[in-house]
Coordinates of C-alpha atoms and ligand atoms in Angstrom, one line a residue:
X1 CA -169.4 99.2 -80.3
X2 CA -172.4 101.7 -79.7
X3 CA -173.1 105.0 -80.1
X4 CA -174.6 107.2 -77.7
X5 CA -175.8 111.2 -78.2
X6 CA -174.0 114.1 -76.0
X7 CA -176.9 114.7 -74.4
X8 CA -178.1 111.2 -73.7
X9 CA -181.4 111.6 -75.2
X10 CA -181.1 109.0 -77.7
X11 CA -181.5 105.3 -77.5
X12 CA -177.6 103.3 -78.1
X13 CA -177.1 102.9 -81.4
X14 CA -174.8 100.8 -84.3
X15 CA -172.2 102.5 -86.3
X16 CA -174.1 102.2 -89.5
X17 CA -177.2 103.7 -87.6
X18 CA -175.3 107.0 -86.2
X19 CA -174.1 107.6 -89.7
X20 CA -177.4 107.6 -91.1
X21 CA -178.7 109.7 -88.5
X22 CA -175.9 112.3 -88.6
X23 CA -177.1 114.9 -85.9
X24 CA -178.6 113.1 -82.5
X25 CA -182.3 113.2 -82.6
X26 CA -181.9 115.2 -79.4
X27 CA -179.7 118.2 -80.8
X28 CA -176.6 116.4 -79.5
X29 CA -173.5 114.8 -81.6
X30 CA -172.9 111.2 -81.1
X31 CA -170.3 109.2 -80.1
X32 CA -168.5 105.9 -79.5
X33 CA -169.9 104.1 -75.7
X34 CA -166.2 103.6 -75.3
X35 CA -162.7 104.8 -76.4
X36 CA -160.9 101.4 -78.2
X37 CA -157.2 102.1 -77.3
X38 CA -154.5 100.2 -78.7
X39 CA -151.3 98.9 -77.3
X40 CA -147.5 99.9 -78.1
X41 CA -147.1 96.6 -79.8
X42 CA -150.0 97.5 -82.1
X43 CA -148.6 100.8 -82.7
X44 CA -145.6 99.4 -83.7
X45 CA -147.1 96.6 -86.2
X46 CA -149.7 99.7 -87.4
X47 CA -146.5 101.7 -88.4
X48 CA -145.8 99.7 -90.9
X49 CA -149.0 99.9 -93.0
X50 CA -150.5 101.8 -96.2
X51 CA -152.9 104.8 -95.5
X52 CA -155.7 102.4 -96.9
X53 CA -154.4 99.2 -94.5
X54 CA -154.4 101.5 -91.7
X55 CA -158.1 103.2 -92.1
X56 CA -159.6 99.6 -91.7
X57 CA -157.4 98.8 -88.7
X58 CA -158.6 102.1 -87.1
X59 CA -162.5 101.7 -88.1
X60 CA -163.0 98.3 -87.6
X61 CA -162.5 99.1 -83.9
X62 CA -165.2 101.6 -83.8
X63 CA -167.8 98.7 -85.3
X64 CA -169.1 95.5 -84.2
X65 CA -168.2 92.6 -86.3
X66 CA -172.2 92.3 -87.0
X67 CA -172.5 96.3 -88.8
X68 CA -173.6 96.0 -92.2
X69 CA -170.5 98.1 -93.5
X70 CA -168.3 95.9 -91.3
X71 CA -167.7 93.1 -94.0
X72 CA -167.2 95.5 -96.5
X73 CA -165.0 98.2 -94.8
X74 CA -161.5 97.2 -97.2
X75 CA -163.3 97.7 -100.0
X76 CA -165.4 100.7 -99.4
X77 CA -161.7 102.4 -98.0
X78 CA -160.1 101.3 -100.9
X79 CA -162.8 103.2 -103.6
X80 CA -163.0 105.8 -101.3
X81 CA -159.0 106.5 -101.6
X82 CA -158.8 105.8 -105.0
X83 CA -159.6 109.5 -106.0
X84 CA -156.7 110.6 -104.2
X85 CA -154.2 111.3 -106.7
X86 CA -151.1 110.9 -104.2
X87 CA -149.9 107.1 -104.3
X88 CA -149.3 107.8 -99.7
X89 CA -153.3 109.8 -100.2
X90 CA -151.9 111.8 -96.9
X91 CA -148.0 112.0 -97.7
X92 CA -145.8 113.9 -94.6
X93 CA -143.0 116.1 -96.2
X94 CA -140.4 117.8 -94.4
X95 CA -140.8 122.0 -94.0
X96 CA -137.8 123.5 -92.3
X97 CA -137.8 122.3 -88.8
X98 CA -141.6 121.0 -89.3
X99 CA -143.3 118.4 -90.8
X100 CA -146.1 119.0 -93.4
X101 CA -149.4 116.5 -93.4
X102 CA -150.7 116.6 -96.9
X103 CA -154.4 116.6 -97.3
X104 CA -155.6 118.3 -100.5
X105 CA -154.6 115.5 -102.6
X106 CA -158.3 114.8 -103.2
X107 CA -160.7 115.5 -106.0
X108 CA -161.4 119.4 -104.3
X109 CA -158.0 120.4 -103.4
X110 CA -158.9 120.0 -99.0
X111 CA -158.9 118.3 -96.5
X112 CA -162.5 117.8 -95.7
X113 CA -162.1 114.8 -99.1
X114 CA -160.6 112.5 -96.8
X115 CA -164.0 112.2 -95.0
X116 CA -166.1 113.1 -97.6
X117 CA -165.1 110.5 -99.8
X118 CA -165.5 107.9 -97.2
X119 CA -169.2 109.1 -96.4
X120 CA -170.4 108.9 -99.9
X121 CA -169.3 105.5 -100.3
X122 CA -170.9 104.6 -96.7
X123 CA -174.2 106.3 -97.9
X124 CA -174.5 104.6 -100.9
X125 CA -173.4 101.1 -99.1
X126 CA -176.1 101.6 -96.4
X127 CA -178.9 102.7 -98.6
X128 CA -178.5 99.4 -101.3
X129 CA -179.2 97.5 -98.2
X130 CA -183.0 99.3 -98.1
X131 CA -183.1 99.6 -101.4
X132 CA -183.7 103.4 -100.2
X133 CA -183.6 106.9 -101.7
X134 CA -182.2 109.8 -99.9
X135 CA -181.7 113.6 -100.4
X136 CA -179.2 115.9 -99.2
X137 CA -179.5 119.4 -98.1
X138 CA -176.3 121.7 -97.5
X139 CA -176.0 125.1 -97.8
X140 CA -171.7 126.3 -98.1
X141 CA -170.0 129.2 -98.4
X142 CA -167.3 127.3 -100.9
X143 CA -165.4 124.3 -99.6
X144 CA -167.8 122.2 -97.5
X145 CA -170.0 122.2 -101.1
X146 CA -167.6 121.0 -103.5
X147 CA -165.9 118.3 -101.3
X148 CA -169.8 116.6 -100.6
X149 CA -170.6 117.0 -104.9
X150 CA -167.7 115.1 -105.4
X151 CA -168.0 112.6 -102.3
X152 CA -171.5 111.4 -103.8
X153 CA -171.4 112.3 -107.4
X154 CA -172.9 109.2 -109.5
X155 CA -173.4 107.2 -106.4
X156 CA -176.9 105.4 -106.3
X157 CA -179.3 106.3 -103.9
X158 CA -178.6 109.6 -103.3
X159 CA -179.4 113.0 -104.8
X160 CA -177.5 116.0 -103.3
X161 CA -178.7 119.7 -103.4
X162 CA -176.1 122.0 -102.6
X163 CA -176.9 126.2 -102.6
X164 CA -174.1 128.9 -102.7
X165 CA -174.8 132.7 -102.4
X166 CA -174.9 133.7 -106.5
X167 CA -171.4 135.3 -107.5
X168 CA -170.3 135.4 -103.9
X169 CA -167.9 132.3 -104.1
X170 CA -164.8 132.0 -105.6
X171 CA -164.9 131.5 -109.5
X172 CA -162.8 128.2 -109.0
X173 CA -165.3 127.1 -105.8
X174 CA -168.3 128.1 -107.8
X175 CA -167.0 125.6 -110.5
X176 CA -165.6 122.9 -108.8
X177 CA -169.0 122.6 -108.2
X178 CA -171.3 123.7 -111.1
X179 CA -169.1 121.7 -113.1
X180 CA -170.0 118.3 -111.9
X181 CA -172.7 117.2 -114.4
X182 CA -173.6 113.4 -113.0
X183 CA -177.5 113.7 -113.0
X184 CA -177.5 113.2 -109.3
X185 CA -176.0 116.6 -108.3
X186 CA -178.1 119.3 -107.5
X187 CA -176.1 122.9 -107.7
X188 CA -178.6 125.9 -106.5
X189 CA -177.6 129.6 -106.8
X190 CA -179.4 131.3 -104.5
X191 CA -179.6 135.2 -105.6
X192 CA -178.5 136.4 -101.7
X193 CA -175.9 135.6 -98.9
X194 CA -174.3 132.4 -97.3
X195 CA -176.8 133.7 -94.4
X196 CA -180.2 133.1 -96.3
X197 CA -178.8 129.5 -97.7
X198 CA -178.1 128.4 -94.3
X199 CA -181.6 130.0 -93.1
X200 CA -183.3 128.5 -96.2
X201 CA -182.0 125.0 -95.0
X202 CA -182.7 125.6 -91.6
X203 CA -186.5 125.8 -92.5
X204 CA -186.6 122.6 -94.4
X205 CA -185.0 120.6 -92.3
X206 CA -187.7 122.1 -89.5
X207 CA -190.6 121.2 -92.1
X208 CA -190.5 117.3 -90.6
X209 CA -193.4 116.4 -93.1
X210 CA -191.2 117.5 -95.9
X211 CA -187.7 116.1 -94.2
X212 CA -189.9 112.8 -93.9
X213 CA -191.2 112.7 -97.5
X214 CA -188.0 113.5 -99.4
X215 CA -185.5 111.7 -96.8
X216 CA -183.6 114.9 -96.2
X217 CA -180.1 114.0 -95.0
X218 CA -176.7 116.1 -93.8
X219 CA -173.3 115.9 -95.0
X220 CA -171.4 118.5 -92.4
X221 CA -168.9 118.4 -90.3
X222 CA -171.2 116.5 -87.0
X223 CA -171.5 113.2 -88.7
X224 CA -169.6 110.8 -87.0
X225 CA -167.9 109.1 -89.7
X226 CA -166.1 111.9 -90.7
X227 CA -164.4 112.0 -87.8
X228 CA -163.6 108.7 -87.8
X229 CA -161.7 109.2 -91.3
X230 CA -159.9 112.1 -90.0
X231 CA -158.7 110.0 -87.0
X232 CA -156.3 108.0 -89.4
X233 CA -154.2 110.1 -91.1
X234 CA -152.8 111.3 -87.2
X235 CA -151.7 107.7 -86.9
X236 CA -150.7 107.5 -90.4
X237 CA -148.4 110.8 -89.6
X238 CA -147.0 109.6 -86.3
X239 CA -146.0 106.2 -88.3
X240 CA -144.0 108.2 -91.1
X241 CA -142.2 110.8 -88.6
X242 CA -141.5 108.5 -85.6
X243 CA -140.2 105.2 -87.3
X244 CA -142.4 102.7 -85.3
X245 CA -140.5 104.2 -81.8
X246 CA -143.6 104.3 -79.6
X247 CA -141.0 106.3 -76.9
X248 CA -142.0 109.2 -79.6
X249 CA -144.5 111.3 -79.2
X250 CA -146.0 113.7 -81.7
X251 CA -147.1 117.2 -81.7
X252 CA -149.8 118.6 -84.3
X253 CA -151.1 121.7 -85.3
X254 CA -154.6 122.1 -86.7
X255 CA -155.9 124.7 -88.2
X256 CA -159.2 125.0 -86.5
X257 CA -162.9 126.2 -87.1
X258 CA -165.4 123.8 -86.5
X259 CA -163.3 121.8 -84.5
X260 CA -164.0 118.9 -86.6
X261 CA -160.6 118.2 -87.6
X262 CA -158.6 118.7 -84.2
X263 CA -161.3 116.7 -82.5
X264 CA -159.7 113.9 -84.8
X265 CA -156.2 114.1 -83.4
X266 CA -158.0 114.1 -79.9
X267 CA -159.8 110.9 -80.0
X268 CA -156.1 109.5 -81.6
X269 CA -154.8 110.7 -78.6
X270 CA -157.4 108.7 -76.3
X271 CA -156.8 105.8 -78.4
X272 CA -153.1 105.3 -77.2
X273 CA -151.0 107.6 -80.2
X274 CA -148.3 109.0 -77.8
X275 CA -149.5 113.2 -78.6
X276 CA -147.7 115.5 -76.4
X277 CA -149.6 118.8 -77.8
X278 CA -152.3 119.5 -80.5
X279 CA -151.9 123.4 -81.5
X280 CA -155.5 124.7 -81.7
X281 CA -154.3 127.3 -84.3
X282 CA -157.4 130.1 -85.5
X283 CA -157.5 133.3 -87.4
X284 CA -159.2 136.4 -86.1
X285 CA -162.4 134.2 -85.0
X286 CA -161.2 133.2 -82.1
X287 CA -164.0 132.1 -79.8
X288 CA -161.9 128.8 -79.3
X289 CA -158.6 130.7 -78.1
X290 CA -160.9 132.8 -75.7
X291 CA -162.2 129.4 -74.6
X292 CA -158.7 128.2 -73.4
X293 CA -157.9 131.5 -71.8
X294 CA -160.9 132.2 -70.0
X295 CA -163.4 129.4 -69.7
X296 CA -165.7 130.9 -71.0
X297 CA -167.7 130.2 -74.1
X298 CA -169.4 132.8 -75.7
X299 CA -170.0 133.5 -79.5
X300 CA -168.9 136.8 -81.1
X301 CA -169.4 138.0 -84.7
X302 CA -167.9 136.1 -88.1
X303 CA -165.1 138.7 -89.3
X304 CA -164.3 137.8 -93.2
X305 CA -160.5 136.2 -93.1
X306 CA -158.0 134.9 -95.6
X307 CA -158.4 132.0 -94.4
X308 CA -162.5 131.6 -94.7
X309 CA -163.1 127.9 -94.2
X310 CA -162.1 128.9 -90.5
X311 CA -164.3 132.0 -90.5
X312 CA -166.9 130.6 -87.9
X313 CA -168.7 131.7 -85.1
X314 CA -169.7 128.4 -83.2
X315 CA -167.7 125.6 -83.5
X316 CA -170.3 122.5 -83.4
X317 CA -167.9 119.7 -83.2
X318 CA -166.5 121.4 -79.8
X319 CA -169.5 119.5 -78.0
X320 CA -168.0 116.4 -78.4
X321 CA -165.1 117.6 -76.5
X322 CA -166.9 119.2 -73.8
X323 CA -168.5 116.1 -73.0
X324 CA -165.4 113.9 -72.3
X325 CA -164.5 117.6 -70.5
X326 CA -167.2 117.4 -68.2
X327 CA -166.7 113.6 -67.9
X328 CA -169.4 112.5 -70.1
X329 CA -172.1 113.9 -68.3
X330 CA -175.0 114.3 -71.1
X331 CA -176.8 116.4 -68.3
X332 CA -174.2 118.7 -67.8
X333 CA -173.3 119.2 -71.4
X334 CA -177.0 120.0 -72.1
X335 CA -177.3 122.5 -69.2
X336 CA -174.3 124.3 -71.1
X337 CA -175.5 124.4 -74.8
X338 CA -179.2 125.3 -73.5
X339 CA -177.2 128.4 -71.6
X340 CA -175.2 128.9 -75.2
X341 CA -178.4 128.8 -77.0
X342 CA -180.3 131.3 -74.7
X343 CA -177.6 133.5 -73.2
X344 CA -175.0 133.4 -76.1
X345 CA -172.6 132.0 -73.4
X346 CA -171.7 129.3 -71.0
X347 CA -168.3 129.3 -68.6
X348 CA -166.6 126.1 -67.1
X349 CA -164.7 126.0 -64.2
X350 CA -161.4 126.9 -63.5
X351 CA -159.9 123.5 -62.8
X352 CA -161.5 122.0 -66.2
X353 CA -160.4 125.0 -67.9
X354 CA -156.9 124.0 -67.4
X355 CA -158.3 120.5 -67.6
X356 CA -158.6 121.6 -71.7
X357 CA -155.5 123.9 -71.9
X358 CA -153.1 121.2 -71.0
X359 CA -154.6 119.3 -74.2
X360 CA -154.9 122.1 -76.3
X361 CA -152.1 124.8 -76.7
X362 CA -154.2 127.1 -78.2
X363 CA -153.2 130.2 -80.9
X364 CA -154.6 133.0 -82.6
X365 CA -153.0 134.0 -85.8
X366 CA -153.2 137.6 -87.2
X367 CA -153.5 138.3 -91.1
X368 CA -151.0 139.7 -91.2
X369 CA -148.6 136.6 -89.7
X370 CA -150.2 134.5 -92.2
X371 CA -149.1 136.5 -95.2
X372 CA -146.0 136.9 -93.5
X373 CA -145.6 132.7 -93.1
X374 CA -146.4 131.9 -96.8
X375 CA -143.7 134.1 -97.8
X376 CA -141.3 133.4 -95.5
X377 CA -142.0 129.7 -96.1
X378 CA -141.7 130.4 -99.6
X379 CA -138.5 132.1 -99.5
X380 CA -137.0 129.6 -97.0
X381 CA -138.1 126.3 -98.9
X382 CA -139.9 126.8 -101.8
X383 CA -142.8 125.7 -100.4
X384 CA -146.5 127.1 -101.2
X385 CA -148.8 127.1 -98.4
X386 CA -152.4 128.1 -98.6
X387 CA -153.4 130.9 -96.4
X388 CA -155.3 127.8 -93.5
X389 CA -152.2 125.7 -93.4
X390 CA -149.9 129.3 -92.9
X391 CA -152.1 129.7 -89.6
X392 CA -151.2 126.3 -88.5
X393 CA -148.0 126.4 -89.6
X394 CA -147.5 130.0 -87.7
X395 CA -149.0 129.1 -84.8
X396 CA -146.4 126.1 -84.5
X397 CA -143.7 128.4 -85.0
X398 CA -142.0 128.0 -81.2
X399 CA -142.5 124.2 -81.1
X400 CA -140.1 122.5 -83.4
X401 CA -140.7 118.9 -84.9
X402 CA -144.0 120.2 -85.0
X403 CA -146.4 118.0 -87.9
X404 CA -148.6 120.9 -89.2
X405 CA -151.9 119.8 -90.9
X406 CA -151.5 120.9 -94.7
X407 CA -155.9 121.3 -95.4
X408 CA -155.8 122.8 -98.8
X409 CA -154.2 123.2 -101.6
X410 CA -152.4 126.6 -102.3
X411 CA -153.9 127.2 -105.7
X412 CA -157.3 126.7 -104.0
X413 CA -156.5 130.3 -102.6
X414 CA -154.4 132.0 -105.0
X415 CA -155.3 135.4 -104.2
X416 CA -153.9 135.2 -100.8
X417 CA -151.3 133.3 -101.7
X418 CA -150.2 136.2 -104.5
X419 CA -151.0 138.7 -101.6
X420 CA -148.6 137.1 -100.0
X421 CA -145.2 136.4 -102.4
X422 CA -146.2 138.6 -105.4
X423 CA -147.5 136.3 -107.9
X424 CA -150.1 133.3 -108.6
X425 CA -149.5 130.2 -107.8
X426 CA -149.1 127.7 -110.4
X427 CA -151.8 126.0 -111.2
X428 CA -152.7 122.3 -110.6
X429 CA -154.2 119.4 -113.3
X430 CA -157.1 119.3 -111.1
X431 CA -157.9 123.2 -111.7
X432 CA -156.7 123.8 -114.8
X433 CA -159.7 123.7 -118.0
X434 CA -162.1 124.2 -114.7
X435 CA -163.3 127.7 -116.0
X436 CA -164.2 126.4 -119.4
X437 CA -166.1 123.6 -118.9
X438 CA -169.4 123.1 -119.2
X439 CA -171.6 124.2 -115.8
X440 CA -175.1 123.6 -114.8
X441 CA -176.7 125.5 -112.1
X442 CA -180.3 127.2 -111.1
X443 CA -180.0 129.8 -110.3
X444 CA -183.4 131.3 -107.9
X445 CA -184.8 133.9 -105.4
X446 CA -183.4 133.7 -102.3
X447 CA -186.7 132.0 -100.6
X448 CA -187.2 128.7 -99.3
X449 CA -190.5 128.2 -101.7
X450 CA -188.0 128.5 -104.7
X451 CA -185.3 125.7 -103.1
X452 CA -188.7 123.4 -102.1
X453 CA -190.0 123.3 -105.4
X454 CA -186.6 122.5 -107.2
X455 CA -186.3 119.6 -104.5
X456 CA -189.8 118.5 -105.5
X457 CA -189.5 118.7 -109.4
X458 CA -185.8 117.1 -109.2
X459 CA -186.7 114.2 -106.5
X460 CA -190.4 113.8 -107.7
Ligands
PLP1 C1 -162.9 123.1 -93.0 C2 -161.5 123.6 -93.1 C3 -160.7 123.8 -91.9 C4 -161.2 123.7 -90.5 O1 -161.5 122.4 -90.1 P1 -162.5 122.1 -88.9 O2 -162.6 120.6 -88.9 O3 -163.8 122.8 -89.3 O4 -161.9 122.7 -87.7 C5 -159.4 124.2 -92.1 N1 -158.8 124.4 -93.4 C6 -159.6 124.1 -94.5 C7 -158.9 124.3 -95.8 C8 -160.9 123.7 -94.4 O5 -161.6 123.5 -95.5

């Protein structure tokens, strides 16, 4: 299996080589050459599996036997999972007349650990083959952070520097990830806005003498291998609600932002899972709805939500989409982002617009609603979601049998979720003690001098 880049400027690659390089050198995402699909009978054999038995079976077909990772994939999924602290890792409950697909039971409370774990354990794997060093970069708002501090804490080979906007994340974000004290993890304060972390980034990563020297790497949501680990807990899902009946077809909703996760459930469609609808479910930033109504692509301004982890503007996982769209023509797909990137816009026929919608059913979900689905969730069932998985969970409200993507924990987001019903939620092992331990964090001006010269002094 080889990898190719959205916008064909890159030479075919191995697995092991498009996770190192995260981000095509050409600005594109990268890809598998080919879809693997898999029988019924496969199905049915598949649905009988662990989570862990099941994530080799599904990434072993996206490597060649030959990929350094590839004789090692059972045991690097099996340390990856182990920080999971539910026996299933992605256990599906019943809610009402819905199903609930468990994610948070990883070391940050959300979803993105499932991947994050993974590619941590790759990193470090890939690097001991070199014998190499690298450093990552990432600037986050709160979630993103946390869940890449914990997916390479202690591992060898790899320093992370992480910056967050100073006070401006929540006091549990802040110190699930000021907390970590392995000497390998990097937390960076930066006295200004989510804004000037992400432009402070942006510069070093555009310094390419710098970006060479100190083997700056990536950890969001474009590297393929995250992806990859999302793609298993749909099949995992479909196993656990259907009974090994390939006649029965699943329907998922995702609550979406950087269509990272729904782009999972996509490719497990492609592969043979019988899907009969993903519910693209968003909050107030909608460009993704507008998308499926109109055709038309065009970026608006981030409003602040209850649900901020989906409070995006661009959605840079959707290019992956929009090549299979436009039937994996890389000069078609560039033509578009350069229009995006210059115009703020790009539109797609009407014929592949419905192309899309007939995948997607796609839903915006008011504030509002969202309150109003934790509580009524609550009072129906006793069940707690967090203010992402009410969107999903809303947004699936007409579709019964529906399996709704559960991406965080509800204590993660307790101030929504006492909005919503009255009072805190209680509070989980993982979180509890988290505001008195012991933190480490620098804290500097919000200039890309200061973040370069604690790179420097730390990776010396
Ligand atoms: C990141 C995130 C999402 C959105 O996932 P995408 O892959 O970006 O679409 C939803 N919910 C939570 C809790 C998240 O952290």
């Amino acid at each position: 299996m080889r990898y190719v880049s959205t916008r064909g400027g890159v030479e075919p690659m191995t697995f092991s080589q498009a996770v190192m390089m995260g981000l095509a050198t050409d600005g594109g995402l990268l890809l598998p050459e080919r879809i693997p699909v898999s029988a019924p009978a496969v199905l049915r054999q598949w649905s009988g599996l662990t989570f862990q038995q099941l994530a080799v079976e599904v990434m072993a077909l996206f490597m060649t036997p030959g990929d350094p990772v590839a004789g090692r994939l059972e045991e690097l999924v099996i340390r990856s999972f182990a920080t999971f602290t539910h026996p299933e890792v992605t256990p599906v409950t019943p809610v009402g007349e819905h199903w609930l697909l468990e994610l948070f039971h990883g070391p940050t409370l959300a979803f993105k650990d499932v991947a994050l774990q993974l590619l941590g354990n790759l990193f470090e794997a890939l690097l001991a083959d070199h014998g190499g060093q690298m450093n990552i970069l990432g600037a986050t708002s709160g979630d993103t952070g946390s869940a890449a501090i914990h997916g390479v804490r202690g591992k060898k080979g790899i320093r992370i520097f992480i910056l967050h906007p100073h006070g401006r994340v929540s006091p549990i974000q802040e110190r699930q990830m000021t907390t970590v004290l392995d000497s390998n993890v990097h937390n960076i304060a930066i006295r200004g806005s989510f804004d000037d972390g992400q432009r402070i980034v942006k510069e070093l990563f555009n310094d390419l003498a710098f970006k060479e020297t100190y083997r700056l790497g990536a950890v969001n949501s474009i590297n393929w291998a995250r992806i990859l680990a999302q793609i298993v807990y749909y099949f995992y899902a479909w196993a656990r609600t259907a009974d090994g009946n390939t006649e029965r077809k699943a329907a998922f909703s995702v609550p979406t932002g950087n269509f990272g996760d729904i782009f999972a459930g996509y490719m497990a469609m492609r592969m043979g899972l019988p899907v009969d609808r993903l519910v693209l479910a968003t909050n107030c930033n909608d460009i993704l709805v507008r998308f499926m109504e109109t055709g038309v692509y065009r970026a608006g301004t981030v409003q602040p939500s209850l649900s901020p982890s989906m409070d995006i503007q661009i959605s840079s996982n959707f290019e992956r989409f929009l090549y299979y769209l436009l039937g994996e023509d890389a000069e078609a797909v560039r033509e578009r982002m350069t229009r995006l990137q210059q115009e703020g816009l790009f539109a797609i026929g009407e014929e592949k617009r419905r192309e899309a919608a007939a995948i997607f059913t796609a839903r915006r979900v008011s504030e509002e609603a969202t309150l109003h689905r934790i509580h009524a969730t609550w009072m129906a069932h006793g069940i707690l979601l967090d203010p992402h998985t009410a969107v999903g969970v809303e947004a699936a409200r007409e579709f019964p049998g529906m399996i709704c993507l559960a991406t965080a924990h509800p204590a993660k987001f307790g101030m929504a979720v006492e909005r919503a019903i009255g009072m805190p939620p209680a509070m989980p092992p993982a979180l509890e003690g988290l505001l008195s331990l012991p933190a480490r964090c620098r804290v500097v001006a919000p200039e890309t001098e200061a973040v370069r010269k604690c790179i420097r002094e730390s990776a010396g």
